[in-house]
Short mmCIF file of C-alpha atoms in Angstrom, two decimals:
data_model
loop_
_atom_site.label_atom_id
_atom_site.label_comp_id
_atom_site.label_asym_id
_atom_site.label_seq_id
_atom_site.Cartn_x
_atom_site.Cartn_y
_atom_site.Cartn_z
CA MET Y 1429 -5.27 -22.49 3.64
CA THR Y 1430 -6.51 -21.53 7.11
CA ASN Y 1431 -7.86 -18.20 8.28
CA ASP Y 1432 -5.13 -17.99 10.92
CA ASP Y 1433 -2.43 -17.86 8.22
CA ALA Y 1434 -0.27 -14.84 9.20
CA SER Y 1435 0.38 -14.08 5.53
CA ALA Y 1436 -3.37 -13.99 4.78
CA GLY Y 1437 -2.82 -16.63 2.13
CA TRP Y 1438 -0.05 -14.84 0.25
CA ASP Y 1439 2.80 -17.24 1.03
CA ALA Y 1440 0.82 -20.01 -0.65
CA VAL Y 1441 0.36 -18.00 -3.85
CA ALA Y 1442 3.65 -16.05 -3.94
CA ASP Y 1443 4.91 -17.69 -7.13
CA ARG Y 1444 1.62 -17.14 -8.97
CA PHE Y 1445 1.52 -13.52 -7.76
CA ALA Y 1446 5.05 -12.85 -9.02
CA ALA Y 1447 4.27 -14.44 -12.40
CA LEU Y 1448 1.09 -12.41 -12.87
CA ARG Y 1449 2.37 -9.04 -11.62
CA SER Y 1450 2.68 -6.42 -14.35
CA ASP Y 1451 3.71 -2.79 -14.48
CA VAL Y 1452 0.06 -1.62 -14.51
CA GLY Y 1453 -0.22 1.27 -12.08
CA THR Y 1454 3.46 2.16 -12.11
CA ASP Y 1455 2.68 5.37 -14.04
CA ILE Y 1456 0.21 6.42 -11.31
CA VAL Y 1457 2.80 5.77 -8.58
CA LEU Y 1458 5.53 7.66 -10.46
CA HIS Y 1459 3.21 10.65 -11.03
CA TRP Y 1460 2.26 10.61 -7.32
CA SER Y 1461 5.92 10.44 -6.29
CA ARG Y 1462 6.62 13.77 -8.02
CA HIS Y 1463 4.78 15.43 -5.12
CA LEU Y 1464 7.31 14.02 -2.63
CA PRO Y 1465 10.65 15.54 -1.65
CA ARG Y 1466 13.52 14.20 -3.74
CA GLY Y 1467 15.12 11.30 -1.88
CA GLY Y 1468 12.28 11.31 0.67
CA ALA Y 1469 11.30 8.35 2.81
CA VAL Y 1470 8.52 6.17 1.37
CA LEU Y 1471 6.79 3.24 3.05
CA ASP Y 1472 5.36 0.53 0.77
CA ILE Y 1473 2.63 -1.32 2.70
CA GLY Y 1474 2.01 -4.76 1.25
CA CYS Y 1475 5.22 -4.40 -0.75
CA GLY Y 1476 5.02 -7.94 -2.13
CA THR Y 1477 8.03 -8.82 -4.28
CA GLY Y 1478 8.98 -5.17 -4.79
CA VAL Y 1479 8.25 -5.39 -8.51
CA PRO Y 1480 7.23 -3.07 -9.96
CA ILE Y 1481 6.28 -0.46 -7.29
CA GLY Y 1482 9.20 -0.70 -4.87
CA ALA Y 1483 11.77 -1.08 -7.63
CA CYS Y 1484 10.50 1.98 -9.50
CA LEU Y 1485 10.45 4.13 -6.32
CA ALA Y 1486 13.98 3.02 -5.40
CA ALA Y 1487 15.15 3.76 -8.96
CA GLU Y 1488 13.72 7.28 -8.56
CA GLY Y 1489 16.02 7.78 -5.57
CA PHE Y 1490 13.55 7.46 -2.70
CA THR Y 1491 14.58 5.93 0.62
CA LEU Y 1492 12.31 2.91 0.57
CA PHE Y 1493 10.84 0.87 3.41
CA GLY Y 1494 8.58 -2.12 2.80
CA ILE Y 1495 6.33 -4.30 4.92
CA ASP Y 1496 4.48 -7.47 3.94
CA PRO Y 1497 3.11 -10.31 6.08
CA ALA Y 1498 4.24 -13.04 3.67
CA THR Y 1499 7.74 -14.40 4.29
CA ARG Y 1500 8.16 -15.44 0.65
CA MET Y 1501 7.13 -12.01 -0.60
CA ILE Y 1502 9.53 -10.21 1.76
CA ALA Y 1503 12.37 -12.52 0.71
CA ALA Y 1504 11.72 -11.61 -2.94
CA PHE Y 1505 11.40 -7.92 -2.03
CA ARG Y 1506 14.81 -8.02 -0.34
CA ASP Y 1507 16.29 -9.65 -3.47
CA ASN Y 1508 14.60 -7.25 -5.89
CA VAL Y 1509 15.11 -4.03 -3.91
CA PRO Y 1510 18.24 -4.69 -1.82
CA GLU Y 1511 18.72 -1.03 -0.91
CA ALA Y 1512 15.34 -0.94 0.87
CA THR Y 1513 14.63 -1.65 4.52
CA ALA Y 1514 12.08 -4.45 4.90
CA ALA Y 1515 10.08 -6.16 7.63
CA CYS Y 1516 7.83 -9.21 7.51
CA GLU Y 1517 4.77 -7.97 9.35
CA PRO Y 1518 1.12 -7.15 8.67
CA ALA Y 1519 -0.06 -3.57 8.22
CA GLU Y 1520 -2.49 -3.97 11.11
CA THR Y 1521 0.26 -4.44 13.71
CA SER Y 1522 3.34 -2.95 12.07
CA ARG Y 1523 5.09 -0.15 13.93
CA PHE Y 1524 6.04 1.31 10.54
CA PHE Y 1525 9.71 1.29 11.57
CA ASP Y 1526 8.93 3.78 14.39
CA ARG Y 1527 9.36 6.74 12.06
CA ARG Y 1528 7.53 9.18 9.80
CA PHE Y 1529 7.37 9.16 6.03
CA ASP Y 1530 7.09 11.67 3.21
CA GLY Y 1531 4.90 9.19 1.39
CA VAL Y 1532 3.10 5.91 2.01
CA VAL Y 1533 1.90 3.69 -0.82
CA ALA Y 1534 -0.47 0.74 -0.43
CA VAL Y 1535 -1.28 -0.82 -3.80
CA GLY Y 1536 -3.55 -3.86 -3.77
CA ILE Y 1537 -3.58 -4.32 0.00
CA LEU Y 1538 -6.00 -2.11 1.92
CA PHE Y 1539 -9.17 -3.67 0.46
CA LEU Y 1540 -7.95 -7.12 1.52
CA LEU Y 1541 -8.45 -6.13 5.16
CA PRO Y 1542 -11.72 -6.20 7.12
CA GLU Y 1543 -13.48 -2.83 7.40
CA ALA Y 1544 -12.33 -2.08 10.97
CA ALA Y 1545 -8.74 -2.98 10.08
CA GLN Y 1546 -8.85 -0.67 7.05
CA ALA Y 1547 -10.01 2.19 9.27
CA ALA Y 1548 -7.28 1.47 11.82
CA VAL Y 1549 -4.55 1.27 9.17
CA ILE Y 1550 -5.68 4.56 7.61
CA ALA Y 1551 -5.50 6.28 11.02
CA ARG Y 1552 -2.07 4.78 11.70
CA VAL Y 1553 -0.76 5.79 8.27
CA ALA Y 1554 -1.95 9.35 8.86
CA ARG Y 1555 0.04 9.47 12.11
CA ALA Y 1556 3.12 8.12 10.30
CA LEU Y 1557 3.05 10.82 7.63
CA CYS Y 1558 5.17 13.93 7.82
CA PRO Y 1559 3.19 17.18 7.56
CA ARG Y 1560 1.94 17.46 3.96
CA GLY Y 1561 3.00 13.83 3.40
CA ARG Y 1562 1.12 11.83 0.79
CA PHE Y 1563 -0.76 8.53 1.01
CA LEU Y 1564 -1.57 6.66 -2.20
CA PHE Y 1565 -3.72 3.53 -2.01
CA SER Y 1566 -5.73 1.47 -4.43
CA ALA Y 1567 -9.35 0.44 -3.94
CA PRO Y 1568 -12.47 0.61 -6.09
CA ARG Y 1569 -14.23 3.98 -5.83
CA GLU Y 1570 -17.58 2.25 -5.29
CA ARG Y 1571 -18.44 0.30 -2.15
CA CYS Y 1572 -18.27 -3.38 -3.11
CA ALA Y 1573 -17.04 -6.82 -2.07
CA TRP Y 1574 -15.54 -9.74 -4.00
CA GLN Y 1575 -13.35 -12.82 -3.59
CA ASP Y 1576 -9.63 -12.26 -4.19
CA SER Y 1577 -8.71 -14.19 -7.33
CA LEU Y 1578 -5.42 -15.52 -5.93
CA THR Y 1579 -6.11 -16.24 -2.25
CA GLY Y 1580 -9.86 -16.79 -2.46
CA ARG Y 1581 -10.33 -14.50 0.54
CA ARG Y 1582 -12.96 -11.80 0.83
CA SER Y 1583 -11.98 -8.33 -0.35
CA ARG Y 1584 -13.97 -5.18 0.22
CA SER Y 1585 -13.82 -1.55 -0.81
CA LEU Y 1586 -15.42 0.88 1.62
CA GLY Y 1587 -16.04 3.28 -1.26
CA GLU Y 1588 -14.88 6.82 -1.94
CA ALA Y 1589 -17.24 8.51 0.54
CA ALA Y 1590 -16.22 6.26 3.45
CA TYR Y 1591 -12.51 6.51 2.63
CA GLY Y 1592 -12.84 10.30 2.45
CA LYS Y 1593 -14.54 10.38 5.85
CA LEU Y 1594 -11.89 8.14 7.44
CA LEU Y 1595 -9.08 10.20 5.97
CA ARG Y 1596 -10.61 13.50 7.14
CA ALA Y 1597 -11.04 12.08 10.67
CA ALA Y 1598 -7.35 11.16 10.59
CA GLY Y 1599 -6.25 14.63 9.46
CA CYS Y 1600 -5.88 13.95 5.73
CA GLU Y 1601 -7.85 14.82 2.64
CA ILE Y 1602 -8.24 13.21 -0.75
CA VAL Y 1603 -6.62 15.43 -3.37
CA GLY Y 1604 -7.04 13.13 -6.34
CA CYS Y 1605 -8.48 9.90 -7.70
CA HIS Y 1606 -6.87 8.11 -10.62
CA ARG Y 1607 -7.53 5.00 -12.69
CA ASP Y 1608 -4.76 2.93 -14.23
CA GLY Y 1609 -4.75 1.07 -17.54
CA GLY Y 1610 -6.03 -2.07 -15.81
CA GLY Y 1611 -9.13 -0.30 -14.43
CA ASN Y 1612 -7.84 -0.05 -10.86
CA ASP Y 1613 -8.69 3.06 -8.83
CA TYR Y 1614 -6.20 4.96 -6.66
CA PHE Y 1615 -6.84 7.53 -3.94
CA ASP Y 1616 -4.22 10.22 -3.36
CA ALA Y 1617 -4.47 11.85 0.07
CA VAL Y 1618 -2.37 14.51 1.76
CA ALA Y 1619 -1.75 14.99 5.48
CA LEU Y 1620 -3.03 18.38 6.57
CA GLY Y 1621 -1.02 20.62 8.84
CA ALA Y 1622 2.08 22.72 8.70
#
């Protein structure tokens, strides 16, 4: 697998990812979604196969949009969540469908990006949120780095303090931190403004 792989290694491991994916974290996403307007627009960044996150949001009646850089993941997402709008593109360059969202969710994706790309995506997400829109993303609360177990690529969490600073600079604030049954941390941020 080369470093110029547009899917960042995910096309090569799509089948393994789908087989290993569980519903861990779905309860966090569903709780977060209660803060969104009923039927609101939600963007799932790094949507993968759509199971379980996209499928549960669609089942709750949200208008779902998904992006993922892996062609095999997006194909599965389109099969699993046919009512959603999907695009095969990376978060770093996506135009986020040229619209604003009531909520943006990014589970298991942000920490896969280099530090500068994480900062840029956070700023872009903030601009794509409606006023008082919510952004839920997963990353360890502590600053750390590790090798992704599926792709073998470097992953890094900037840590709670750095994420808070980036979000504040983008006009958002962290309103909650949660941990799922698998030990994964989630940051819940809200866009400030009217």
